[in-house]
PDB file of C-alpha atoms in Angstrom:
ATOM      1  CA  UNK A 653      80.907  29.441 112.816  1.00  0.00           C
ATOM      2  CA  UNK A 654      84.561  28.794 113.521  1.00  0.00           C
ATOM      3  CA  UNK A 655      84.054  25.596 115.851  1.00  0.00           C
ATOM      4  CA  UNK A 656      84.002  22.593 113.622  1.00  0.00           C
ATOM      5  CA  UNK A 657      84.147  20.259 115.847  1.00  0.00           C
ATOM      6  CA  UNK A 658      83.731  18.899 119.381  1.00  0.00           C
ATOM      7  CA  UNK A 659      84.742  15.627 120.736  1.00  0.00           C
ATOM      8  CA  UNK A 660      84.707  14.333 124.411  1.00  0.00           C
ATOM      9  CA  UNK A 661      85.832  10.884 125.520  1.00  0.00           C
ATOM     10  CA  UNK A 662      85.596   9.902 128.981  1.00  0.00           C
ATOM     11  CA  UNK A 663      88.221   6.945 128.510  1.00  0.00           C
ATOM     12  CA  UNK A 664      90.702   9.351 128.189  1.00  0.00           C
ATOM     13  CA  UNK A 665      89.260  11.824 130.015  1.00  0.00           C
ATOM     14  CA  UNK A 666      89.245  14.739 127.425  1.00  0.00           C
ATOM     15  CA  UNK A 667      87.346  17.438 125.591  1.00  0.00           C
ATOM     16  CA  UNK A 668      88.908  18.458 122.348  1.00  0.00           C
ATOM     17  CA  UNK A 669      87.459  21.077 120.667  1.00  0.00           C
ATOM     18  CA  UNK A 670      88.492  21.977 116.680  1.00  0.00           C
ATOM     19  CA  UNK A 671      87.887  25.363 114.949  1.00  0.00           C
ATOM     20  CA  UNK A 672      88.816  27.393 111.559  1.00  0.00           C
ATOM     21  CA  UNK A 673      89.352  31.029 111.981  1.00  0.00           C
ATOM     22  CA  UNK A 674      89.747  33.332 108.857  1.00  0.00           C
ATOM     23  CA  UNK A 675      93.190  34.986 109.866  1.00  0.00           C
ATOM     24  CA  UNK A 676      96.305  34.132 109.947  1.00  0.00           C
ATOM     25  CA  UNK A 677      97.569  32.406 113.184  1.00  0.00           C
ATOM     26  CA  UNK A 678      99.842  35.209 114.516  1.00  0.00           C
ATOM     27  CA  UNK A 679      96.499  37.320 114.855  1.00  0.00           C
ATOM     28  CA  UNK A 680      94.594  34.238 116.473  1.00  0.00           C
ATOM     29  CA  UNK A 681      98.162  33.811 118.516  1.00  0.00           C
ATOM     30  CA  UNK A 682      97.657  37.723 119.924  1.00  0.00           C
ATOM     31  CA  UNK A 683      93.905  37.969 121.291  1.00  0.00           C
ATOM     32  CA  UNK A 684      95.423  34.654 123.664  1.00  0.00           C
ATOM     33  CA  UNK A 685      98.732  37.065 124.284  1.00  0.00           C
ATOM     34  CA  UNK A 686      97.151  40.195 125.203  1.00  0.00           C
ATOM     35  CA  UNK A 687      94.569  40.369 127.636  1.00  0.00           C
ATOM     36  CA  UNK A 688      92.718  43.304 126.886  1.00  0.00           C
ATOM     37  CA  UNK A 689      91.538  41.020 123.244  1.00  0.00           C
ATOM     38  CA  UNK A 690      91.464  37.815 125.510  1.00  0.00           C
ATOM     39  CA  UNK A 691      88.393  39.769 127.108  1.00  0.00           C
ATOM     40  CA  UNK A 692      86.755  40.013 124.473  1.00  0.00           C
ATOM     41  CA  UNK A 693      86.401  36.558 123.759  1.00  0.00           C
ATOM     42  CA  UNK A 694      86.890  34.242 126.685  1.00  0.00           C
ATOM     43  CA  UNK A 695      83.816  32.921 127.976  1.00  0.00           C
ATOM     44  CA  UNK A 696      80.256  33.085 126.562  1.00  0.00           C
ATOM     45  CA  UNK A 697      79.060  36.356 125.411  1.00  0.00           C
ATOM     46  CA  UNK A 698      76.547  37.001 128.553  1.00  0.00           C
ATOM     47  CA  UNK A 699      79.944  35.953 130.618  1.00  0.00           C
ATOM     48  CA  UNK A 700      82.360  38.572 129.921  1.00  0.00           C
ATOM     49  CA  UNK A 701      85.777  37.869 131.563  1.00  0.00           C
ATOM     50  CA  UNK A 702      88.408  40.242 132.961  1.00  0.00           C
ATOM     51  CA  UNK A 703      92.142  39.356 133.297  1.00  0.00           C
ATOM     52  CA  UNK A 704      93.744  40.218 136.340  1.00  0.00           C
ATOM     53  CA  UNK A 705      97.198  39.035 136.221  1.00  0.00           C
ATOM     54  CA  UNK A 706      98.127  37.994 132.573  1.00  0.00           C
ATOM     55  CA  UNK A 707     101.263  36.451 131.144  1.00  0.00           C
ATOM     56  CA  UNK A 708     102.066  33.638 128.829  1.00  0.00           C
ATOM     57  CA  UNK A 709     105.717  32.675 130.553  1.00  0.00           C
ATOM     58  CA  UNK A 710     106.357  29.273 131.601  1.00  0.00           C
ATOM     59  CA  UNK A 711     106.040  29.320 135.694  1.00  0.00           C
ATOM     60  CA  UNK A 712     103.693  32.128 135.602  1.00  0.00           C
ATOM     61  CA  UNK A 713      99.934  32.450 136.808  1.00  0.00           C
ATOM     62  CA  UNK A 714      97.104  34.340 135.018  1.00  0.00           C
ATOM     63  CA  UNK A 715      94.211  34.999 136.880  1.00  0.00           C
ATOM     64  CA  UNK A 716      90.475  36.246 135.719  1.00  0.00           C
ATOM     65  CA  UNK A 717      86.570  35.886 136.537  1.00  0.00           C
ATOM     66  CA  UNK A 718      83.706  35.786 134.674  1.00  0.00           C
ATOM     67  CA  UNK A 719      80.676  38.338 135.334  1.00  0.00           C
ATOM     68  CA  UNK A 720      77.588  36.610 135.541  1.00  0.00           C
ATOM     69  CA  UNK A 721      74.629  39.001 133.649  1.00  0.00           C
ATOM     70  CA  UNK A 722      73.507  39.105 137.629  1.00  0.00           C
ATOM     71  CA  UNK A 723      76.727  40.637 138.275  1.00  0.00           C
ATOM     72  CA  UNK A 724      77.836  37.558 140.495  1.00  0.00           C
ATOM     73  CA  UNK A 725      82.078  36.890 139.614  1.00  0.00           C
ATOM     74  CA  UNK A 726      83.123  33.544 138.555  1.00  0.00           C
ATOM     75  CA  UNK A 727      87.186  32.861 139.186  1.00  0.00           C
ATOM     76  CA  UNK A 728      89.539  30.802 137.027  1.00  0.00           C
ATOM     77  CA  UNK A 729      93.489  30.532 136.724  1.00  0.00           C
ATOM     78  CA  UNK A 730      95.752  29.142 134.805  1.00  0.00           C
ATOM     79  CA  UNK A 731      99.250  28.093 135.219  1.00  0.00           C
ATOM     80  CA  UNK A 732     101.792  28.354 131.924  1.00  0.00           C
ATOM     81  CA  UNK A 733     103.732  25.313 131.511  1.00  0.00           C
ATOM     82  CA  UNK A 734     104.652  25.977 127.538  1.00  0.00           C
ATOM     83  CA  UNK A 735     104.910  28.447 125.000  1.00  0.00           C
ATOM     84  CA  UNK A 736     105.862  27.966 121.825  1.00  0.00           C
ATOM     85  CA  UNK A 737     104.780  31.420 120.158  1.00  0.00           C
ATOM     86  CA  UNK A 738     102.328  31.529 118.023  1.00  0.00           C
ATOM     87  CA  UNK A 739     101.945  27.819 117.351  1.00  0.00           C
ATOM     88  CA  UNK A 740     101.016  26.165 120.963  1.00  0.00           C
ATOM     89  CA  UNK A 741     100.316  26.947 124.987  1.00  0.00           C
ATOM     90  CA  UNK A 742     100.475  24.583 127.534  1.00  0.00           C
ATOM     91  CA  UNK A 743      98.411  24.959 130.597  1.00  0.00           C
ATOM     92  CA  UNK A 744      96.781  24.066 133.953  1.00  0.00           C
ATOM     93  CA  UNK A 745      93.354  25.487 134.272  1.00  0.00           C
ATOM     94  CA  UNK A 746      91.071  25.574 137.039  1.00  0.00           C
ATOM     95  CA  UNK A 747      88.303  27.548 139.115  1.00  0.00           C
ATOM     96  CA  UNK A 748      89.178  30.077 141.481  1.00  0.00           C
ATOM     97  CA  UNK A 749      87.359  31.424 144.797  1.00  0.00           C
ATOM     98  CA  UNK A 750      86.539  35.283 145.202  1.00  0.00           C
ATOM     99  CA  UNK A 751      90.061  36.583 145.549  1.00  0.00           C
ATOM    100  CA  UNK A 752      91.112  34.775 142.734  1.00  0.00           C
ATOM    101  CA  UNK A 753      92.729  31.807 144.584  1.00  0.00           C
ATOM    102  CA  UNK A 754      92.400  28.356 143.422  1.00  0.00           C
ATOM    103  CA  UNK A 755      89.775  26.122 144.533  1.00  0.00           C
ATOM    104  CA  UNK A 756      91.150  22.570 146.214  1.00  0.00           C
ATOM    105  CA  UNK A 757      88.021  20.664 145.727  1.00  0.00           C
ATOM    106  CA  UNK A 758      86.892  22.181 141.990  1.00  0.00           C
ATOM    107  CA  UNK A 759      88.415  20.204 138.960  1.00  0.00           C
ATOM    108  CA  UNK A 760      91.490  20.874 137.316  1.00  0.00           C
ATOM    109  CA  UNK A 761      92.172  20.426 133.022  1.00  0.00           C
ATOM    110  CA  UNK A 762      95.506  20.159 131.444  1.00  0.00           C
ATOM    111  CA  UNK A 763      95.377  22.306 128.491  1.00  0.00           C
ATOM    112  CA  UNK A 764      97.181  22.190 124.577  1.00  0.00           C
ATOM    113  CA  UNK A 765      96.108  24.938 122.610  1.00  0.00           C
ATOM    114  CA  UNK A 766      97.802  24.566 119.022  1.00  0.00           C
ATOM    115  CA  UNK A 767      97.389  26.825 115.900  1.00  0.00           C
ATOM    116  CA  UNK A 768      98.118  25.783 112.335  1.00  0.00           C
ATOM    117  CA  UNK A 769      98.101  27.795 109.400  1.00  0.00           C
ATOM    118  CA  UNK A 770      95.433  26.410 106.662  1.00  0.00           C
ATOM    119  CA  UNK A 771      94.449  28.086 103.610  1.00  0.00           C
ATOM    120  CA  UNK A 772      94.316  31.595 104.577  1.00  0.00           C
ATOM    121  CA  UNK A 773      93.623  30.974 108.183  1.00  0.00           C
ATOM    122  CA  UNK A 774      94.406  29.198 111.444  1.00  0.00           C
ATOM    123  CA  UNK A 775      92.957  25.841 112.727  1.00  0.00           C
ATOM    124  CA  UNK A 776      93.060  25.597 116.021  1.00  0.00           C
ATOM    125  CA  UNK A 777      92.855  22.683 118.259  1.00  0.00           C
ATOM    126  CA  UNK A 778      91.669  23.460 122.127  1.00  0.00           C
ATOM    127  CA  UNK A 779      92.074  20.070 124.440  1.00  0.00           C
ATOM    128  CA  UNK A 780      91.585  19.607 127.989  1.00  0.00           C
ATOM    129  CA  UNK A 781      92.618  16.743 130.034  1.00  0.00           C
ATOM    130  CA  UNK A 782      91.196  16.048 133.382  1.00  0.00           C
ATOM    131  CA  UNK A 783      92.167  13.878 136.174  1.00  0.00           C
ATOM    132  CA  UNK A 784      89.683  11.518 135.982  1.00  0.00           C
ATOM    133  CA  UNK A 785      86.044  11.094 134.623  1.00  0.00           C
ATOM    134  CA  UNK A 786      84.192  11.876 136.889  1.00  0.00           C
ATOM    135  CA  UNK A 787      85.792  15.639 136.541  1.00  0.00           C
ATOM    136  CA  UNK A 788      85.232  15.979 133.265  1.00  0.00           C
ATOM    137  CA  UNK A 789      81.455  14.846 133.601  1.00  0.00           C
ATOM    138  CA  UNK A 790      81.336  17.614 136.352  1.00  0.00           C
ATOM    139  CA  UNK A 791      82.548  20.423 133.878  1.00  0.00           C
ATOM    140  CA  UNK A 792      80.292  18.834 131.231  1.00  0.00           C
ATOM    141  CA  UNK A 793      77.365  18.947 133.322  1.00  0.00           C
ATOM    142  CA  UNK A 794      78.702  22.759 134.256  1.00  0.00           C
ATOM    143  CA  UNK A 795      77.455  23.939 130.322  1.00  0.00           C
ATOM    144  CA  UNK A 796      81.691  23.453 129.941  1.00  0.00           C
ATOM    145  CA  UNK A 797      80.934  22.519 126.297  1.00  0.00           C
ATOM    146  CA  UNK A 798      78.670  24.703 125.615  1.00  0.00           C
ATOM    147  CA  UNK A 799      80.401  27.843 127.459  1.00  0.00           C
ATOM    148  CA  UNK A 800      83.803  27.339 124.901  1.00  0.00           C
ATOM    149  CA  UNK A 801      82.039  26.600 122.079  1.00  0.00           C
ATOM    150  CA  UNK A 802      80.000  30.456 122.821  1.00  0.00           C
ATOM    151  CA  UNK A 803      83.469  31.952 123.222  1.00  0.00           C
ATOM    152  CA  UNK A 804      85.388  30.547 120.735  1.00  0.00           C
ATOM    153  CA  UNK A 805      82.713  31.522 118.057  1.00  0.00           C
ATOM    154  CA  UNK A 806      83.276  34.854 119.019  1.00  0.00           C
ATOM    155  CA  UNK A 807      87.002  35.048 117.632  1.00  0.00           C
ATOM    156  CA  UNK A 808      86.232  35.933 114.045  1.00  0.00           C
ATOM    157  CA  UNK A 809      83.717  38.548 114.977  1.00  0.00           C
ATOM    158  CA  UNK A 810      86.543  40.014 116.353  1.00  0.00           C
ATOM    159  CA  UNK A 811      89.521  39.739 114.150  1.00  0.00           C
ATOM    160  CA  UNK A 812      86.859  41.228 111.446  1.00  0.00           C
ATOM    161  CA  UNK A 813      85.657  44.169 113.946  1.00  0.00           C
ATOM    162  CA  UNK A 814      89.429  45.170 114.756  1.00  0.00           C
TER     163      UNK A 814
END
């Protein structure tokens, strides 16, 4: 299983999640920069997502949901704040309503997503910041944990299959 690790903290408000993938981080870079791959893998496997709007450019907004195996849509967005190609991203992430804009009242996580070459693969290092504790504990009590550690354990399933 690529996640190796999985730390929260609710001093500092944070969920940092640590993985090994076995290929080199330019391919772990491209399933994030195209999202027909991102698809694939973003959000547990019973929760497949589909990217509406999609690019990783400082200022711009990508937008997605999640089907539910009921069929009911779950929204999220992000914001790009930084890209530094294929080593980091830096972005806001939140929950969006039914046409895809954001929700007000739902919590809100910073993001750094970094990627480091390691012998013959990429660690990665997911962490998400929220505004307080109490948001965190919210997403926590979501199955927020448990939901990216599904997805991310997807990746090299993927890389291999393509």
């Amino acid at each position: 299983m690529p996640v190796t690790g999985v730390q929260k903290d609710i001093d500092t408000r944070t969920l940092t999640i640590t993985a090994e993938f076995a290929a080199p981080v330019e391919q772990v870079w491209g399933i994030y920069a195209d999202p027909r791959k991102l698809e694939q893998v973003w959000g547990p496997p019973t929760y497949p997502a589909t990217f509406v709007e999609h690019s990783l450019t400082p200022g711009a907004r990508v937008t997605y949901y999640m089907t539910s195996p009921e069929g009911e849509k779950h929204g999220g967005w992000w914001e790009i704040a930084e890209v530094d190609a294929p080593h980091s991203l830096r972005f806001r992430d939140g929950f969006a309503d039914a046409d895809l804009s954001p929700v007000d009242t739902a919590p809100v996580s910073e993001n750094v997503y970094r990627f480091e070459a390691i012998d013959g693969g990429t660690r990665a290092v997911y962490t998400s910041t929220y505004a307080t504790a109490e948001a965190l504990q919210q997403v926590l009590d979501m199955g927020m944990e448990e939901g990216a550690t599904l997805s991310i354990n997807q990746i090299d399933g993927f890389l291999a299959a393509a």
